[in-house]
Short mmCIF file of C-alpha atoms in Angstrom, two decimals:
data_model
loop_
_atom_site.label_atom_id
_atom_site.label_comp_id
_atom_site.label_asym_id
_atom_site.label_seq_id
_atom_site.Cartn_x
_atom_site.Cartn_y
_atom_site.Cartn_z
CA UNK P 1 149.97 85.99 20.04
CA UNK P 2 149.51 83.41 17.31
CA UNK P 3 148.09 79.93 17.81
CA UNK P 4 151.47 78.34 17.22
CA UNK P 5 153.15 80.70 19.68
CA UNK P 6 150.59 80.27 22.45
CA UNK P 7 151.77 76.86 23.68
CA UNK P 8 152.87 75.26 26.91
CA UNK P 9 155.08 72.29 27.52
CA UNK P 10 153.37 69.20 28.90
CA UNK P 11 155.31 65.98 29.51
CA UNK P 12 158.06 67.15 27.23
CA UNK P 13 155.89 68.25 24.34
CA UNK P 14 154.33 71.53 23.28
CA UNK P 15 150.56 71.75 23.69
CA UNK P 16 148.71 74.50 21.76
CA UNK P 17 146.37 76.68 23.79
CA UNK P 18 143.24 75.45 22.01
CA UNK P 19 144.04 71.87 23.05
CA UNK P 20 144.61 72.94 26.65
CA UNK P 21 141.25 74.69 26.64
CA UNK P 22 139.55 71.60 25.18
CA UNK P 23 141.23 69.38 27.77
CA UNK P 24 140.18 71.59 30.68
CA UNK P 25 136.54 71.70 29.58
CA UNK P 26 136.54 67.97 28.75
CA UNK P 27 137.81 67.16 32.24
CA UNK P 28 134.97 69.17 33.77
CA UNK P 29 132.41 67.33 31.62
CA UNK P 30 133.82 63.90 32.46
CA UNK P 31 133.96 64.69 36.19
CA UNK P 32 130.39 66.00 36.20
CA UNK P 33 131.39 69.53 37.17
CA UNK P 34 129.75 70.56 33.89
CA UNK P 35 126.50 68.62 33.64
CA UNK P 36 124.58 67.60 30.55
CA UNK P 37 122.54 70.51 29.24
CA UNK P 38 124.69 73.11 31.01
CA UNK P 39 125.87 76.11 28.98
CA UNK P 40 129.58 76.77 28.53
CA UNK P 41 131.01 80.21 29.26
CA UNK P 42 130.91 82.48 26.23
CA UNK P 43 133.82 82.64 23.81
CA UNK P 44 134.65 86.11 25.14
CA UNK P 45 134.64 84.90 28.74
CA UNK P 46 136.88 81.95 27.91
CA UNK P 47 139.22 84.15 25.87
CA UNK P 48 139.63 86.53 28.82
CA UNK P 49 140.04 83.64 31.26
CA UNK P 50 142.78 82.00 29.20
CA UNK P 51 144.36 85.17 27.83
CA UNK P 52 143.95 84.10 24.21
CA UNK P 53 142.18 85.24 21.05
CA UNK P 54 138.54 84.22 20.52
CA UNK P 55 139.58 82.15 17.49
CA UNK P 56 141.75 80.04 19.79
CA UNK P 57 138.69 79.42 22.00
CA UNK P 58 136.62 78.52 18.93
CA UNK P 59 139.22 75.98 17.90
CA UNK P 60 139.15 74.41 21.35
CA UNK P 61 135.36 74.20 21.43
CA UNK P 62 135.39 72.76 17.91
CA UNK P 63 137.43 69.83 19.25
CA UNK P 64 134.73 69.12 21.83
CA UNK P 65 131.97 69.42 19.24
CA UNK P 66 133.78 66.90 17.01
CA UNK P 67 134.00 64.53 19.99
CA UNK P 68 130.26 64.76 20.57
CA UNK P 69 130.68 66.30 24.02
CA UNK P 70 129.39 69.77 23.16
CA UNK P 71 126.62 71.01 20.87
CA UNK P 72 126.07 74.46 19.37
CA UNK P 73 122.66 76.05 19.86
CA UNK P 74 122.78 79.29 17.96
CA UNK P 75 122.34 82.07 18.89
CA UNK P 76 122.41 80.91 22.53
CA UNK P 77 125.91 79.44 22.58
CA UNK P 78 127.47 76.05 23.30
CA UNK P 79 126.07 73.45 25.69
CA UNK P 80 127.26 70.17 27.17
CA UNK P 81 125.57 67.42 25.24
CA UNK P 82 123.02 65.65 27.41
CA UNK P 83 123.55 61.94 26.89
CA UNK P 84 120.62 59.60 27.43
CA UNK P 85 121.61 56.12 28.58
CA UNK P 86 119.70 52.88 28.15
CA UNK P 87 119.76 49.37 29.57
CA UNK P 88 119.59 47.17 26.47
CA UNK P 89 118.20 43.67 27.03
CA UNK P 90 118.62 41.45 23.95
CA UNK P 91 116.38 38.79 25.47
CA UNK P 92 113.52 41.27 25.82
CA UNK P 93 112.17 40.78 22.31
CA UNK P 94 111.17 37.19 23.09
CA UNK P 95 108.80 38.39 25.80
CA UNK P 96 105.13 39.20 25.29
CA UNK P 97 104.26 42.42 23.48
CA UNK P 98 102.93 45.13 25.85
CA UNK P 99 99.15 45.12 26.20
CA UNK P 100 98.76 48.78 25.31
CA UNK P 101 98.42 48.95 21.49
CA UNK P 102 100.32 52.23 21.16
CA UNK P 103 103.44 50.92 22.90
CA UNK P 104 106.21 48.59 21.82
CA UNK P 105 108.76 47.25 24.32
CA UNK P 106 111.11 50.21 23.84
CA UNK P 107 108.31 52.70 24.49
CA UNK P 108 107.15 50.76 27.54
CA UNK P 109 110.63 50.58 29.08
CA UNK P 110 111.50 54.25 28.59
CA UNK P 111 108.06 55.48 29.67
CA UNK P 112 108.29 53.45 32.88
CA UNK P 113 111.61 55.20 33.58
CA UNK P 114 109.88 58.57 33.38
CA UNK P 115 111.55 59.60 30.13
CA UNK P 116 110.08 60.42 26.72
CA UNK P 117 110.59 57.87 23.92
CA UNK P 118 110.15 58.56 20.21
CA UNK P 119 111.26 57.08 16.92
CA UNK P 120 111.39 57.61 13.19
CA UNK P 121 110.33 54.79 10.86
CA UNK P 122 111.20 54.39 7.21
CA UNK P 123 110.19 51.42 5.05
CA UNK P 124 111.80 50.73 1.69
CA UNK P 125 112.82 48.02 -0.74
CA UNK P 126 116.59 47.61 -0.67
CA UNK P 127 119.19 45.31 -2.13
CA UNK P 128 120.44 42.92 0.52
CA UNK P 129 123.99 43.72 1.60
CA UNK P 130 126.32 40.74 2.05
CA UNK P 131 125.75 40.56 5.83
CA UNK P 132 121.95 40.56 5.46
CA UNK P 133 122.03 38.20 2.46
CA UNK P 134 124.13 35.70 4.37
CA UNK P 135 121.71 35.60 7.28
CA UNK P 136 118.53 35.50 5.17
CA UNK P 137 120.17 32.94 2.85
CA UNK P 138 119.60 34.92 -0.32
CA UNK P 139 122.00 36.18 -2.96
CA UNK P 140 123.61 39.57 -2.32
CA UNK P 141 121.60 42.22 -4.13
CA UNK P 142 118.30 40.37 -3.70
CA UNK P 143 115.48 42.85 -3.01
CA UNK P 144 114.27 42.67 0.61
CA UNK P 145 112.02 44.83 2.77
CA UNK P 146 113.82 47.09 5.26
CA UNK P 147 112.06 48.71 8.23
CA UNK P 148 114.59 51.29 9.41
CA UNK P 149 114.13 52.95 12.77
CA UNK P 150 116.10 55.45 14.84
CA UNK P 151 115.00 55.51 18.47
CA UNK P 152 115.21 58.58 20.70
CA UNK P 153 115.06 59.30 24.42
CA UNK P 154 114.11 62.87 25.37
CA UNK P 155 114.86 63.89 21.79
CA UNK P 156 118.38 62.41 21.69
CA UNK P 157 119.11 59.56 19.22
CA UNK P 158 119.85 56.43 21.24
CA UNK P 159 120.10 53.53 18.78
CA UNK P 160 119.27 52.12 15.37
CA UNK P 161 116.86 49.23 14.85
CA UNK P 162 116.69 48.04 11.23
CA UNK P 163 114.72 44.89 10.39
CA UNK P 164 114.90 43.05 7.06
CA UNK P 165 112.34 40.61 5.67
CA UNK P 166 111.98 38.49 2.52
CA UNK P 167 109.74 40.47 0.16
CA UNK P 168 107.53 37.54 -0.82
CA UNK P 169 106.56 36.94 2.83
CA UNK P 170 105.58 40.46 3.99
CA UNK P 171 104.69 42.31 0.76
CA UNK P 172 100.93 42.40 1.52
CA UNK P 173 101.18 43.10 5.26
CA UNK P 174 101.42 46.13 7.55
CA UNK P 175 105.17 45.53 7.75
CA UNK P 176 105.25 47.60 4.57
CA UNK P 177 103.73 50.67 6.28
CA UNK P 178 106.07 53.35 7.73
CA UNK P 179 104.31 53.31 11.09
CA UNK P 180 104.51 51.41 14.35
CA UNK P 181 102.97 47.93 14.17
CA UNK P 182 100.91 47.62 17.35
CA UNK P 183 100.94 43.82 17.51
CA UNK P 184 104.64 43.65 16.62
CA UNK P 185 106.30 42.37 13.46
CA UNK P 186 107.01 39.00 15.08
CA UNK P 187 103.27 38.50 15.53
CA UNK P 188 102.66 39.64 11.94
CA UNK P 189 105.04 36.95 10.71
CA UNK P 190 103.24 34.37 12.85
CA UNK P 191 99.84 35.43 11.50
CA UNK P 192 101.22 35.15 7.96
CA UNK P 193 102.14 31.55 8.68
CA UNK P 194 105.78 32.07 9.67
CA UNK P 195 105.96 31.80 13.47
CA UNK P 196 109.54 32.02 14.61
CA UNK P 197 110.78 28.97 16.44
CA UNK P 198 114.19 30.29 17.47
CA UNK P 199 116.62 33.16 16.93
CA UNK P 200 120.38 33.54 16.77
CA UNK P 201 121.97 36.58 18.41
CA UNK P 202 125.36 37.89 17.31
CA UNK P 203 127.07 40.90 18.88
CA UNK P 204 130.06 42.63 17.31
CA UNK P 205 131.95 45.72 18.47
CA UNK P 206 133.51 48.05 15.90
CA UNK P 207 133.64 51.61 14.70
CA UNK P 208 130.44 52.92 13.08
CA UNK P 209 129.94 53.46 9.37
CA UNK P 210 129.54 57.03 8.05
CA UNK P 211 125.80 56.40 7.63
CA UNK P 212 125.48 55.27 11.25
CA UNK P 213 127.47 58.29 12.44
CA UNK P 214 125.03 60.54 10.55
CA UNK P 215 121.86 58.79 11.77
CA UNK P 216 122.97 58.78 15.42
CA UNK P 217 124.87 62.08 15.48
CA UNK P 218 128.00 60.38 16.82
CA UNK P 219 131.24 62.16 17.53
CA UNK P 220 134.54 60.78 16.20
CA UNK P 221 136.03 57.88 18.11
CA UNK P 222 132.74 56.46 19.41
CA UNK P 223 132.60 52.68 18.89
CA UNK P 224 129.30 50.83 18.59
CA UNK P 225 127.96 47.40 19.42
CA UNK P 226 126.13 45.81 16.49
CA UNK P 227 123.55 43.22 17.49
CA UNK P 228 122.25 40.94 14.72
CA UNK P 229 119.08 38.96 15.47
CA UNK P 230 118.14 36.34 12.88
CA UNK P 231 114.76 34.64 13.36
CA UNK P 232 113.94 31.18 12.01
CA UNK P 233 110.78 29.14 11.58
CA UNK P 234 110.64 25.52 12.71
CA UNK P 235 112.14 24.08 9.51
CA UNK P 236 115.20 26.35 9.86
CA UNK P 237 114.23 28.94 7.22
CA UNK P 238 115.28 32.50 8.20
CA UNK P 239 112.42 35.00 7.95
CA UNK P 240 113.86 38.09 9.63
CA UNK P 241 117.21 39.75 10.27
CA UNK P 242 117.29 42.73 12.60
CA UNK P 243 120.37 44.91 13.03
CA UNK P 244 120.60 46.99 16.20
CA UNK P 245 123.37 49.60 16.40
CA UNK P 246 124.18 50.71 19.96
CA UNK P 247 126.60 53.59 20.70
CA UNK P 248 129.01 52.36 23.37
CA UNK P 249 128.75 55.50 25.49
CA UNK P 250 124.97 55.22 25.83
CA UNK P 251 124.22 51.55 26.45
CA UNK P 252 124.66 48.86 29.05
CA UNK P 253 123.95 45.45 27.49
CA UNK P 254 122.27 43.19 30.04
CA UNK P 255 121.72 39.46 29.56
CA UNK P 256 119.44 37.53 31.86
CA UNK P 257 119.80 33.75 32.08
CA UNK P 258 117.79 31.10 33.88
CA UNK P 259 119.58 27.94 34.96
CA UNK P 260 117.97 24.58 34.60
CA UNK P 261 119.13 22.65 37.64
CA UNK P 262 121.04 19.59 36.49
CA UNK P 263 123.28 19.12 39.52
CA UNK P 264 122.48 17.32 42.74
#
């Protein structure tokens, strides 16, 4: 039976078999019946279960792969993607750097949760895009330093953390090295004579760019939160703009506020 013939009617419309297979497996993943890391039945098993050709099963699984719910691990088969979640605290960066020199705040948080953190770091000179140029108060296309990081939990990409600095400020510092800075880049700026006095946080929600989809391995239809942090010295000059990209299905954004009592 062909793919177009093998259909059922659902709410007045014809649903191809591959979509019904994808829906059934998706429902099991969402409900937790199929847990992260669990292997799906083989294509042959699913084909026999549904009474369809193996190509129909492949088409259904391909839908789930495109949605980021399932990953292929050849030659083993297909597995439910194990999503790592993270509590993201924007106010955390203003707190003291962890004492241990090999840990930044991300490493400290994830290690304390009993999970394994890791990251990739790339440093390059780039032309400031309009959003970065606006916040650093430079002309678009001005060369700035970009420290680009992808953070991982248990080997799964969790978010992007890209920081941008004026070249003339950090060009002779360890900010230029593609490695973790033990004392933190905020402390480096302070030691260079640019202690940050305040920061402005902006959070936007939108669909990711193709580059962000590639770096985070996102499936179609996954929105992201984009958190801009622009740091200023006392005279109001911006010296840093960090862009954090947070997949919506992996983060809970938590703000903590302290009230100054002004009422009687």
